[in-house]
mmCIF file of C-alpha atoms and ligand atoms in Angstrom:
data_model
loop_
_atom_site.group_PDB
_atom_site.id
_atom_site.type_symbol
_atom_site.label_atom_id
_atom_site.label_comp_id
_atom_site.label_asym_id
_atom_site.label_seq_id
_atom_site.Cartn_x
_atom_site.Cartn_y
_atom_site.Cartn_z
ATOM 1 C CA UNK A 1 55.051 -85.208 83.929
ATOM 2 C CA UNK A 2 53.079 -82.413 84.838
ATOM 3 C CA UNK A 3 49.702 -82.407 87.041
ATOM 4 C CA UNK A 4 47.776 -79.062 85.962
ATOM 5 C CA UNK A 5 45.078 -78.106 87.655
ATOM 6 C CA UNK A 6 42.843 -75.758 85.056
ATOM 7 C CA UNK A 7 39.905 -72.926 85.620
ATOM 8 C CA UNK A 8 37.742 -71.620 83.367
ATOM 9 C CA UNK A 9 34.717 -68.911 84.068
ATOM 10 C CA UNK A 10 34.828 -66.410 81.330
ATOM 11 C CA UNK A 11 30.914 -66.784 80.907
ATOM 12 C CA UNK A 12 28.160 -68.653 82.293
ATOM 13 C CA UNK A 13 29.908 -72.093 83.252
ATOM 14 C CA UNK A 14 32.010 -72.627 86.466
ATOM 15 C CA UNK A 15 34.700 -75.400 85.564
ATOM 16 C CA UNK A 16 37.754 -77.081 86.667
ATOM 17 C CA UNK A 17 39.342 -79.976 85.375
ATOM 18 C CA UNK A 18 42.646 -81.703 86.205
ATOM 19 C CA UNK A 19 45.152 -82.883 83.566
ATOM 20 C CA UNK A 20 48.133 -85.246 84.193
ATOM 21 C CA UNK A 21 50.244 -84.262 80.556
ATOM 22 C CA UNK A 22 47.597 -84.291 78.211
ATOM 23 C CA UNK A 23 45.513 -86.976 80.085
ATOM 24 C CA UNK A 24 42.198 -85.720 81.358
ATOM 25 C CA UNK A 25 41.811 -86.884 84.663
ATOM 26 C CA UNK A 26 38.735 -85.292 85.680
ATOM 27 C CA UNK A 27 36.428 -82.484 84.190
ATOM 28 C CA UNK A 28 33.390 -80.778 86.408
ATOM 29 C CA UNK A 29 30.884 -78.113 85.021
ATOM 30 C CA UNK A 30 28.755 -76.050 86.980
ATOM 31 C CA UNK A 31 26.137 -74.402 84.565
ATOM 32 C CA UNK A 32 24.234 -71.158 85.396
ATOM 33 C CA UNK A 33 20.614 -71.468 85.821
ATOM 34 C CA UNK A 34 19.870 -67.942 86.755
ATOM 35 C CA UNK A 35 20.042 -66.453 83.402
ATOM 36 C CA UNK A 36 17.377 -68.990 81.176
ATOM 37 C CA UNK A 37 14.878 -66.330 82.871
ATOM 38 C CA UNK A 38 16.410 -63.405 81.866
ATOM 39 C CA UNK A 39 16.900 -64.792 78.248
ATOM 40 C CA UNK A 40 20.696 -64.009 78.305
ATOM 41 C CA UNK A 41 23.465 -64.204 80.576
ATOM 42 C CA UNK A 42 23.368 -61.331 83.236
ATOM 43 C CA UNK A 43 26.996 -60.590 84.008
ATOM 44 C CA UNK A 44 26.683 -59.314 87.786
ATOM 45 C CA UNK A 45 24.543 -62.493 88.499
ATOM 46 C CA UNK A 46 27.138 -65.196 86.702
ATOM 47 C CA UNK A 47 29.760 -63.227 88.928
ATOM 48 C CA UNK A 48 27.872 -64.179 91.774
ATOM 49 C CA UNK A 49 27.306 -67.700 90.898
ATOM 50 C CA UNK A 50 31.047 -67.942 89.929
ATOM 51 C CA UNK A 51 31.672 -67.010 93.320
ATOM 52 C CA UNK A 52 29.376 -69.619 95.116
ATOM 53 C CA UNK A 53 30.409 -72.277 92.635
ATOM 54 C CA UNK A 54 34.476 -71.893 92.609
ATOM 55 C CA UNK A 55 35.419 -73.430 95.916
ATOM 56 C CA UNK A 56 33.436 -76.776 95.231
ATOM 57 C CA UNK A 57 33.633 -77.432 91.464
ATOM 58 C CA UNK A 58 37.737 -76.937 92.165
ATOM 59 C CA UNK A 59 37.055 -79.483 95.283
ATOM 60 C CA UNK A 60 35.118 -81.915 93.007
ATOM 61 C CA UNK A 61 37.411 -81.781 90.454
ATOM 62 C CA UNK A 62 40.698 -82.977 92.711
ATOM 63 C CA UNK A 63 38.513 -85.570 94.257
ATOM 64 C CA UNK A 64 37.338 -86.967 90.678
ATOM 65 C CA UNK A 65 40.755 -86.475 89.693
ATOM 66 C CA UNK A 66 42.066 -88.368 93.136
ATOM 67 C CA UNK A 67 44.685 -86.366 93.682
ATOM 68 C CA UNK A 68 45.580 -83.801 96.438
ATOM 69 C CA UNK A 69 46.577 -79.981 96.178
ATOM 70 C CA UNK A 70 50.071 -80.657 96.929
ATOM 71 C CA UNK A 71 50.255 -82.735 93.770
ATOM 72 C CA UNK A 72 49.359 -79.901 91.193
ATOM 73 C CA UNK A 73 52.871 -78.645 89.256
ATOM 74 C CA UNK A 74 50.530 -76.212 88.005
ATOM 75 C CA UNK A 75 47.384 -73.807 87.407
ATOM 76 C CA UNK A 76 46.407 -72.887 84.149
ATOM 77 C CA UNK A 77 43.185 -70.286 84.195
ATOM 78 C CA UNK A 78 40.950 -68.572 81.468
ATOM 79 C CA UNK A 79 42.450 -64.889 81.545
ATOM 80 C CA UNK A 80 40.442 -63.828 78.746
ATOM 81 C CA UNK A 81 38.263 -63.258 76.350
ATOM 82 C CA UNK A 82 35.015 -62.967 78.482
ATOM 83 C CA UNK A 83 32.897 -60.959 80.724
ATOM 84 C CA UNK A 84 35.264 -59.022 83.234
ATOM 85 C CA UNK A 85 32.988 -59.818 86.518
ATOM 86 C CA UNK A 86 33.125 -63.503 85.548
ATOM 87 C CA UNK A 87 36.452 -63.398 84.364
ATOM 88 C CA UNK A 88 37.698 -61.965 87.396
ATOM 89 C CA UNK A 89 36.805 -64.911 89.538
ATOM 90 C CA UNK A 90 38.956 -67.403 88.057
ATOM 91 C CA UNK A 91 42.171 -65.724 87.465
ATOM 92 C CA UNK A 92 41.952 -64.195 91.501
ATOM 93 C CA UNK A 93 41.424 -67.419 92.628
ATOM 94 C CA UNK A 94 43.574 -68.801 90.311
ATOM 95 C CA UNK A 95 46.336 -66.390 91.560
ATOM 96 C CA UNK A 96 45.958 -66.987 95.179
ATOM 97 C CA UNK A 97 46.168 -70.708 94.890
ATOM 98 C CA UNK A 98 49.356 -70.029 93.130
ATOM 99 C CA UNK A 99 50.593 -68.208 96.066
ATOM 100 C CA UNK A 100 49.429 -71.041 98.595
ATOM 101 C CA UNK A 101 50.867 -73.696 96.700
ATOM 102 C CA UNK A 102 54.172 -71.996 95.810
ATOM 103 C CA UNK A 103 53.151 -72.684 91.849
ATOM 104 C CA UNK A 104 53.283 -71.336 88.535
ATOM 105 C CA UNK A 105 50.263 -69.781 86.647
ATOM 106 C CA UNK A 106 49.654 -70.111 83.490
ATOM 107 C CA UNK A 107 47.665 -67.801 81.581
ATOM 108 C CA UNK A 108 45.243 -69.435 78.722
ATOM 109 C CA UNK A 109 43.583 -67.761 75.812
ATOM 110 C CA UNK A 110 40.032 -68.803 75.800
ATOM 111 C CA UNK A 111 40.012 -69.628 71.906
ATOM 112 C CA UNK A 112 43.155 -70.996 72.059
ATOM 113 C CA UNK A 113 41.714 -73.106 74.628
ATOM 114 C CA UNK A 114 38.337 -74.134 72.251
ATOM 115 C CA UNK A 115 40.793 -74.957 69.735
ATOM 116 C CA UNK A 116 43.197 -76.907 71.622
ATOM 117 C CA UNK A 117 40.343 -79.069 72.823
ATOM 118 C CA UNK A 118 41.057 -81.461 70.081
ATOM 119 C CA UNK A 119 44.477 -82.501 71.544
ATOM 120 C CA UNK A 120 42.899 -83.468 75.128
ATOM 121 C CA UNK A 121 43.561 -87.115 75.548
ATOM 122 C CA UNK A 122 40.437 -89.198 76.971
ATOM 123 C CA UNK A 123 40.389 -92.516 75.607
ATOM 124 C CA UNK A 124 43.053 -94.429 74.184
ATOM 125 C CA UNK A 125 41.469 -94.916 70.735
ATOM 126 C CA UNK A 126 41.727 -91.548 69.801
ATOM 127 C CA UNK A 127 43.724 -89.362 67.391
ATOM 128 C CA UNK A 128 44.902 -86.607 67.358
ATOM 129 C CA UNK A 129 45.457 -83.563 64.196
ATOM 130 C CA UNK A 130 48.454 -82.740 62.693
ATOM 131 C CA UNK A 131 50.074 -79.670 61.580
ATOM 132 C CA UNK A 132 48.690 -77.714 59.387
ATOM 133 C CA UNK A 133 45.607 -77.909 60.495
ATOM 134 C CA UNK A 134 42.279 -75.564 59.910
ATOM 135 C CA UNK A 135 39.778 -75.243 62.763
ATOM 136 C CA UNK A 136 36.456 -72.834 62.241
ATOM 137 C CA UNK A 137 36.051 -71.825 65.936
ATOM 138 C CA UNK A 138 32.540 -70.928 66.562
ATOM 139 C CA UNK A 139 31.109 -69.875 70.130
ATOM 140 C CA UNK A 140 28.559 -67.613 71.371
ATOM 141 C CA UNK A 141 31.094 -64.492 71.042
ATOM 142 C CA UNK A 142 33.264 -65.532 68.199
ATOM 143 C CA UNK A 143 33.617 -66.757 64.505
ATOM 144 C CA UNK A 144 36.783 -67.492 63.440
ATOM 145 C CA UNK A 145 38.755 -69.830 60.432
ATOM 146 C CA UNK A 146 42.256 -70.373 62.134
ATOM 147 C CA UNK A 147 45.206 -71.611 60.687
ATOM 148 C CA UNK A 148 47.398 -74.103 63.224
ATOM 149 C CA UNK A 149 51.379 -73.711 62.629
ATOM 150 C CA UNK A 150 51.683 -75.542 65.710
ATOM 151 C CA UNK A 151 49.622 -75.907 69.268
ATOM 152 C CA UNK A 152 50.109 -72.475 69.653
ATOM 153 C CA UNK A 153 51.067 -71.074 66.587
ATOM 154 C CA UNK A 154 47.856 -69.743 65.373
ATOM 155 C CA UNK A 155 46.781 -67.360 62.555
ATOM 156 C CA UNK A 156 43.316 -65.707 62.040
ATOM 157 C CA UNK A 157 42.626 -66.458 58.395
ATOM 158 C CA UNK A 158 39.352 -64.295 59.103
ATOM 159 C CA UNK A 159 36.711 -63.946 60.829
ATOM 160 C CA UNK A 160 33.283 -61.994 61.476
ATOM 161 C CA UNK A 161 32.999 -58.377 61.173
ATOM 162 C CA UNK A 162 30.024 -58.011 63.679
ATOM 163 C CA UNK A 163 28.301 -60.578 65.451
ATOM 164 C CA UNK A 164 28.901 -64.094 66.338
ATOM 165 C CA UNK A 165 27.383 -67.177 64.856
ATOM 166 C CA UNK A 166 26.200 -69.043 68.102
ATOM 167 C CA UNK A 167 24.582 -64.865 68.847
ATOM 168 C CA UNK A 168 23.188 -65.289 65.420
ATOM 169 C CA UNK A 169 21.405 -68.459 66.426
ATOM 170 C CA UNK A 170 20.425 -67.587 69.875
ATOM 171 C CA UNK A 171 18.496 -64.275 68.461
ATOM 172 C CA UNK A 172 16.772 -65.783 65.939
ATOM 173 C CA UNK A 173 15.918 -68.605 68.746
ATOM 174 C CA UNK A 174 14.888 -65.058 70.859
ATOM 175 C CA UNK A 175 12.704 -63.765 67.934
ATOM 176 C CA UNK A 176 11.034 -67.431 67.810
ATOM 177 C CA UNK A 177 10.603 -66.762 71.972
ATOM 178 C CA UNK A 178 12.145 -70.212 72.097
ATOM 179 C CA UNK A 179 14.602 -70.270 75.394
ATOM 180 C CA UNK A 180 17.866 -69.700 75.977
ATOM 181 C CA UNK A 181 20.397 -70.330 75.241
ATOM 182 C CA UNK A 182 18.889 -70.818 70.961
ATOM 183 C CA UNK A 183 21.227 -72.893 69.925
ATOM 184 C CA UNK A 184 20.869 -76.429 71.029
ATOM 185 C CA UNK A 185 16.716 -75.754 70.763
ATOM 186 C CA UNK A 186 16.940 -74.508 67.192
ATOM 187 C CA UNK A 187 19.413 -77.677 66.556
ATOM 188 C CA UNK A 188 16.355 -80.553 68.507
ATOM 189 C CA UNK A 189 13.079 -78.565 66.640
ATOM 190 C CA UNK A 190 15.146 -78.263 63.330
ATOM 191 C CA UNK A 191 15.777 -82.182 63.232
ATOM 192 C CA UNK A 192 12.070 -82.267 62.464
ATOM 193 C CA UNK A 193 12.085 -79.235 59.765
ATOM 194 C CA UNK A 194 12.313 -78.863 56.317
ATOM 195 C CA UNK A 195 15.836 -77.382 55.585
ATOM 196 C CA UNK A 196 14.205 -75.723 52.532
ATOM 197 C CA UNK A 197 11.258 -74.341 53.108
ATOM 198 C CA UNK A 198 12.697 -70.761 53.944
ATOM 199 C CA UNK A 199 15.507 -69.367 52.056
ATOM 200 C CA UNK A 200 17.605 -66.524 53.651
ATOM 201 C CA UNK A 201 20.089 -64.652 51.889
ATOM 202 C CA UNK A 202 24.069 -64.231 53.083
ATOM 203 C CA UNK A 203 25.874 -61.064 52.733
ATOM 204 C CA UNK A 204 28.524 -60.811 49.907
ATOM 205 C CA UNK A 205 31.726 -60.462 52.314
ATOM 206 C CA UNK A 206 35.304 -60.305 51.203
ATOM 207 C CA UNK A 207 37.777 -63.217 51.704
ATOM 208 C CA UNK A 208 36.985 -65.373 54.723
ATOM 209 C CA UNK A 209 35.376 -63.202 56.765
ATOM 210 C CA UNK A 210 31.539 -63.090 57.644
ATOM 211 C CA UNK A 211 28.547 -61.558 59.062
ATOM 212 C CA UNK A 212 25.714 -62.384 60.628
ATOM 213 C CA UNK A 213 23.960 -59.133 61.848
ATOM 214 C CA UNK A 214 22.221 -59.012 58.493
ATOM 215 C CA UNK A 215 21.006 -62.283 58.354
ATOM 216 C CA UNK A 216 19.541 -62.045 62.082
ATOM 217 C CA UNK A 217 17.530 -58.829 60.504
ATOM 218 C CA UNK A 218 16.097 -60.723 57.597
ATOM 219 C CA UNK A 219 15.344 -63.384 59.633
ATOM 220 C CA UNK A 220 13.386 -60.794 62.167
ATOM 221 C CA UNK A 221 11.685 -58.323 58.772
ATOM 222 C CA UNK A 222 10.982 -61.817 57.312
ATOM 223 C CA UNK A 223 8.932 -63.261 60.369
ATOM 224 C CA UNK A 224 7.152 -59.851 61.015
ATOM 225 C CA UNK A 225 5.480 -59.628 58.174
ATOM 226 C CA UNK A 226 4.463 -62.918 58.096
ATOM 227 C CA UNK A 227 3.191 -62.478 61.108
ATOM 228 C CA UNK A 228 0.971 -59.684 59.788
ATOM 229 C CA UNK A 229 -1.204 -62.213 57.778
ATOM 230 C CA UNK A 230 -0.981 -64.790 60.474
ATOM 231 C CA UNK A 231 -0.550 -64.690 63.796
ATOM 232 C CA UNK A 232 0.296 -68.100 64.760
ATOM 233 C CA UNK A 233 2.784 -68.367 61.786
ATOM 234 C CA UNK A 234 6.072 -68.917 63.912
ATOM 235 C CA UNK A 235 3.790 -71.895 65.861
ATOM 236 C CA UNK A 236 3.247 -73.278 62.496
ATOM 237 C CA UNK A 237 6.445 -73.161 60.961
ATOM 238 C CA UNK A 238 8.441 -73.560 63.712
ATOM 239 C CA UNK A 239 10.367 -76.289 63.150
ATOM 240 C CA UNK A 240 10.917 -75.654 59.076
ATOM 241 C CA UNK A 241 11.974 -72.319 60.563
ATOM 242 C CA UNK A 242 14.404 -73.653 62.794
ATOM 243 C CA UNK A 243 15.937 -76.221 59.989
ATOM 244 C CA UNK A 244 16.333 -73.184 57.425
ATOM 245 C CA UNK A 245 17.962 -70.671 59.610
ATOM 246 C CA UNK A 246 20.249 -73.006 60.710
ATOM 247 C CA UNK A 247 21.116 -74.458 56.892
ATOM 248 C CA UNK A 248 21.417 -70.812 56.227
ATOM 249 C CA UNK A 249 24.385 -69.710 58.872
ATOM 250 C CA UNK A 250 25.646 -73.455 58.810
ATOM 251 C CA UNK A 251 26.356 -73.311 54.978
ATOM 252 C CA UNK A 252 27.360 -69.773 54.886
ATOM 253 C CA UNK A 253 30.456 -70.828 57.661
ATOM 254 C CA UNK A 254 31.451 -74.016 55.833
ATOM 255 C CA UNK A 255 31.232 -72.441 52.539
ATOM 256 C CA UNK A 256 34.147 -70.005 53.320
ATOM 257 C CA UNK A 257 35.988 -72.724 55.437
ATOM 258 C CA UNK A 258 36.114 -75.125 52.777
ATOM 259 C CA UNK A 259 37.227 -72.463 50.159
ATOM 260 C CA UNK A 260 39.627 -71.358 53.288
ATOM 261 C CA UNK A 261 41.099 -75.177 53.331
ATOM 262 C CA UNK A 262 41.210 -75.360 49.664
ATOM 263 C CA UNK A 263 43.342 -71.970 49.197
ATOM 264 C CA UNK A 264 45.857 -73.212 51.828
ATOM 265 C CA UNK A 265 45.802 -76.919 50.564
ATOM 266 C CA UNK A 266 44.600 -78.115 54.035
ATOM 267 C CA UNK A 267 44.335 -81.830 54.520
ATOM 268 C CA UNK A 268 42.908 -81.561 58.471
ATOM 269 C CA UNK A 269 40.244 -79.699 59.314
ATOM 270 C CA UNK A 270 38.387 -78.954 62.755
ATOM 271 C CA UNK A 271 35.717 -77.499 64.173
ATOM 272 C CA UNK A 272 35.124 -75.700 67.853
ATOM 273 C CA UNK A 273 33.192 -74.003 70.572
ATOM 274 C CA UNK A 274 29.677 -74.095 71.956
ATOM 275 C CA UNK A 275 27.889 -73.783 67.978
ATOM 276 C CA UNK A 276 30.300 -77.054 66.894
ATOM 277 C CA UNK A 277 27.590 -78.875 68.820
ATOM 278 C CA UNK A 278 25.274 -78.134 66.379
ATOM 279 C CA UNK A 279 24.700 -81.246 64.361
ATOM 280 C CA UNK A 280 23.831 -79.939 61.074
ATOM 281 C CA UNK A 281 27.407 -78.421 60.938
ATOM 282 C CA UNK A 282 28.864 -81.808 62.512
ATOM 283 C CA UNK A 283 27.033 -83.654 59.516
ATOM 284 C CA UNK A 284 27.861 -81.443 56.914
ATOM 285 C CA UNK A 285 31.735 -81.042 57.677
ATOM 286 C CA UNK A 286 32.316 -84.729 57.317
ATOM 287 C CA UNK A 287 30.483 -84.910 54.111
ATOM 288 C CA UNK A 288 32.819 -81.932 53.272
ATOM 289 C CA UNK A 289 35.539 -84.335 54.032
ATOM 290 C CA UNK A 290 34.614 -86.901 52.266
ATOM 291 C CA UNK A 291 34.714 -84.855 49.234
ATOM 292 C CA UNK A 292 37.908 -83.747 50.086
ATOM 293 C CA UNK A 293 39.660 -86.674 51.184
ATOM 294 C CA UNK A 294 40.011 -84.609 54.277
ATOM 295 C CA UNK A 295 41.166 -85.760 58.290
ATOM 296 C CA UNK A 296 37.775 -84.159 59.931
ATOM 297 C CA UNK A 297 38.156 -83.920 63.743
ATOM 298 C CA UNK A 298 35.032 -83.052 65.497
ATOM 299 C CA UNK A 299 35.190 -82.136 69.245
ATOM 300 C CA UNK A 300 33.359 -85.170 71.631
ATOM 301 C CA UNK A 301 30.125 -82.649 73.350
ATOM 302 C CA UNK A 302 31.342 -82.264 76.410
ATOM 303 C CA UNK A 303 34.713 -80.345 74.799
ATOM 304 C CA UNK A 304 32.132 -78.304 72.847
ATOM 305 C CA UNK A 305 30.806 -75.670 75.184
ATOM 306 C CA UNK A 306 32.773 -74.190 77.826
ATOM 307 C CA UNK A 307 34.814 -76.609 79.971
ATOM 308 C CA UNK A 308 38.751 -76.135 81.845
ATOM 309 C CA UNK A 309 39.673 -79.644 80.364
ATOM 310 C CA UNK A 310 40.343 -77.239 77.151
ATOM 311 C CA UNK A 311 42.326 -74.915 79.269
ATOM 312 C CA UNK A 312 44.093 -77.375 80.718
ATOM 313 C CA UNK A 313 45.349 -78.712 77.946
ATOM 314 C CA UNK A 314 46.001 -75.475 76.466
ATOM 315 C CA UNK A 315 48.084 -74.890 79.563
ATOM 316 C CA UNK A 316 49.821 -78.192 79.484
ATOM 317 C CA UNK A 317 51.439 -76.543 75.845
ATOM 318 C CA UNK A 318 52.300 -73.474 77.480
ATOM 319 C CA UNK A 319 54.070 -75.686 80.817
ATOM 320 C CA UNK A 320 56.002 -77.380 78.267
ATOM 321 C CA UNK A 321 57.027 -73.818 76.805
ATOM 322 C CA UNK A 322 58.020 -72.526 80.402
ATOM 323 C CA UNK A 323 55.685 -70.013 79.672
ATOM 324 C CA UNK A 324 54.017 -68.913 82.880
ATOM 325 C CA UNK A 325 52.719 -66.224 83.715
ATOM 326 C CA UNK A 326 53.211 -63.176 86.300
ATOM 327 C CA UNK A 327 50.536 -62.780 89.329
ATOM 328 C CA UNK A 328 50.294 -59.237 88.232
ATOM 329 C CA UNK A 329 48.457 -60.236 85.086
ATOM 330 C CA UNK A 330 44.764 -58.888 85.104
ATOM 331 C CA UNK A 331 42.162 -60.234 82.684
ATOM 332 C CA UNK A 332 41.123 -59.136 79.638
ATOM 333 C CA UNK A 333 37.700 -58.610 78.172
ATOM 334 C CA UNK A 334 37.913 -59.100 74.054
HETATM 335 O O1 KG4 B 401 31.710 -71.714 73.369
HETATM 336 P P1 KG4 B 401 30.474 -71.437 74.112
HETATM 337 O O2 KG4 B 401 29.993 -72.428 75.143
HETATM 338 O O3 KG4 B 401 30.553 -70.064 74.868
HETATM 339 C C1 KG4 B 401 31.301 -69.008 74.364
HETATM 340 O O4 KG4 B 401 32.542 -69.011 74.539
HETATM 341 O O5 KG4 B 401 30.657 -68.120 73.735
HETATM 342 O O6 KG4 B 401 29.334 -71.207 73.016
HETATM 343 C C2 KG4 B 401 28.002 -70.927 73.344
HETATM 344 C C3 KG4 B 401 27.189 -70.860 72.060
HETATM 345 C C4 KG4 B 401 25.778 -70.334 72.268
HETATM 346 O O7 KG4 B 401 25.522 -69.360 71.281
HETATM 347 C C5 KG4 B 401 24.903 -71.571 72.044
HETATM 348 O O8 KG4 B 401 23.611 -71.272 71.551
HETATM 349 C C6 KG4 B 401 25.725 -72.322 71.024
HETATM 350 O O9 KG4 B 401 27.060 -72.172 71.486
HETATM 351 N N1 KG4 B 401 25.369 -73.749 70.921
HETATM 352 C C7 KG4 B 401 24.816 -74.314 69.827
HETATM 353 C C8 KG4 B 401 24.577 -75.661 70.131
HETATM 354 N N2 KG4 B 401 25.001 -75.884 71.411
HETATM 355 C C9 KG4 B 401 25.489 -74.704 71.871
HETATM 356 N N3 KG4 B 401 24.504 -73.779 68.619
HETATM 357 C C10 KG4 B 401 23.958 -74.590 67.716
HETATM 358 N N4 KG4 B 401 23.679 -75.892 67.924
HETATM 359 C C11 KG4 B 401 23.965 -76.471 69.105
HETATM 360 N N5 KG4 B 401 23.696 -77.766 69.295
HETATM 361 ZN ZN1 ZN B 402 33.619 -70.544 74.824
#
């Protein structure tokens, strides 16, 4: 019976959370500010704020938790993928807590960790997937359709070949100069769009892979030229805009997941990261269910976006492995 403590601060978000098996006892985020400004996360400032933020979200989290130090079996931290400055923060104070305590590490993969979200216990209602299971992991630097042997038995059935879907969304949100980060923005104005009204084409890419570079550039050629005959065309479109971009790299993702789940006679199927937020891909993957007679598991928000319950949890699969992991381990970046 396990008490893990976890860490997470591969990007923008400072979090710890405390686990007790798979039972979430406590969960606290510290979100960036600094970077809405700067449109985009600026890596030596979310060092910095990693740095400030560490010592009190890990505080907060114990107390939430009500437990002390000496209680934790345990630390499971975020070795990678992420930015390195960021990154670094965790896994060094990660390491020396290790030390202090006398405790194993153990290292977690990031989307491993956005994946595993779906098995953190925190109510006692809930269900959890079985094996196999699909998940399309979507963050800000990934896009993935992963196939689940086991918690962490995981095969890439493909994913994209450039950039991400959530970086998809947050430049077209850029192009619109909406704020940052896009994503949830383009998901509130779209809510009031026509889905419609714009049609953007997806690339023709081979088995279950995608890309979204192109459809970013259409999106941008597309809105300069109609900005040629009218200047305030974004300001009058805006929300139409928002709807169809987002129907466009929503149904372009579930249309390879589903045929993904079909060709590997899937009966559960997932979604995770920051982008399975988005509630136009929510919506759409449990009418996709329906169809199918699928088991649709959709992550609760607050598992959505970058939070150490995940990596707790991941770690809590790892601690029942005895698979820990050597203070000489540095992080890595992708
Ligand atoms: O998983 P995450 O928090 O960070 C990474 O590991 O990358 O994902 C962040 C991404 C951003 O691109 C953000 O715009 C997107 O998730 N996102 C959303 C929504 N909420 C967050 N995209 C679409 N709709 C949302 N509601
Ligand atoms: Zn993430």
């Amino acid at each position: 019976m396990p008490y893990i403590l976890a860490i997470e601060s591969s990007c923008d978000d400072t979090s710890s959370a405390v686990l007790h098996d798979d039972r979430l006892l406590s969960n606290v985020i510290a979100s960036q500010k600094v970077h809405e400004q700067y449109g985009g996360v600026v890596p030596e400032l979310a060092s910095r704020a990693h740095q400030q933020n560490i010592v009190p979200v890990v505080d907060t989290a114990l107390h939430n938790a009500n437990i002390t130090l000496q209680q934790i079996n345990a630390i499971a931290f975020t070795r990678g993928p992420g930015l390195l400055g960021s990154l670094l923060v965790g896994v060094s104070f990660a390491k020396s807590l290790s030390q202090a305590l006398n405790i194993p590490l153990i290292e977690v993969n990031h989307l491993q960790a956005h994946i595993l979200a779906h098995f953190i216990k925190h109510d006692d209602t809930q269900s959890v997937p079985e094996f196999p299971m699909l998940c399309l992991l979507v963050s800000g630097g990934h896009t993935q359709i992963v196939l689940l042997h086991d918690h962490l038995d995981m095969e890439i059935l493909g994913q994209t070949i450039d950039d991400a879907a959530g970086e998809a969304i947050d430049k077209a949100a850029k192009i619109m100069d909406l704020p940052y980060p896009g994503g949830p923005v383009i998901d509130k104005l779209a809510q009031s769009g026509n889905p419609d009204a714009f049609h953007f084409a997806t690339p023709n890419i081979p088995e279950f892979n995608y890309s979204f570079s192109g459809i970013k550039t259409s999106f941008l050629y597309f809105l300069r030229d109609q900005l040629q005959n009218d200047p305030q065309f974004i300001e009058k479109h805006k929300a139409d805009l928002c709807a169809s971009i987002q129907k466009c790299i929503m149904d372009f993702l579930l249309k390879k997941f589903e045929k993904a789940a079909l060709k590997h006679h899937i009966r559960q199927v997932a979604i995770a990261g920051g982008v399975s937020a988005n509630s136009y891909l929510r919506n759409s993957l449990v009418q996709l269910g329906q169809k199918h007679h699928w088991r649709v598991f959709i992550p609760p928000f607050q598992f959505c976006t970058d939070n150490a319950a995940m990596v707790g949890i991941a770690g809590y699969f790892k601690y029942l492995n005895n698979d820990f992991a050597d203070i000489s381990l540095p992080p890595f970046t992708r």
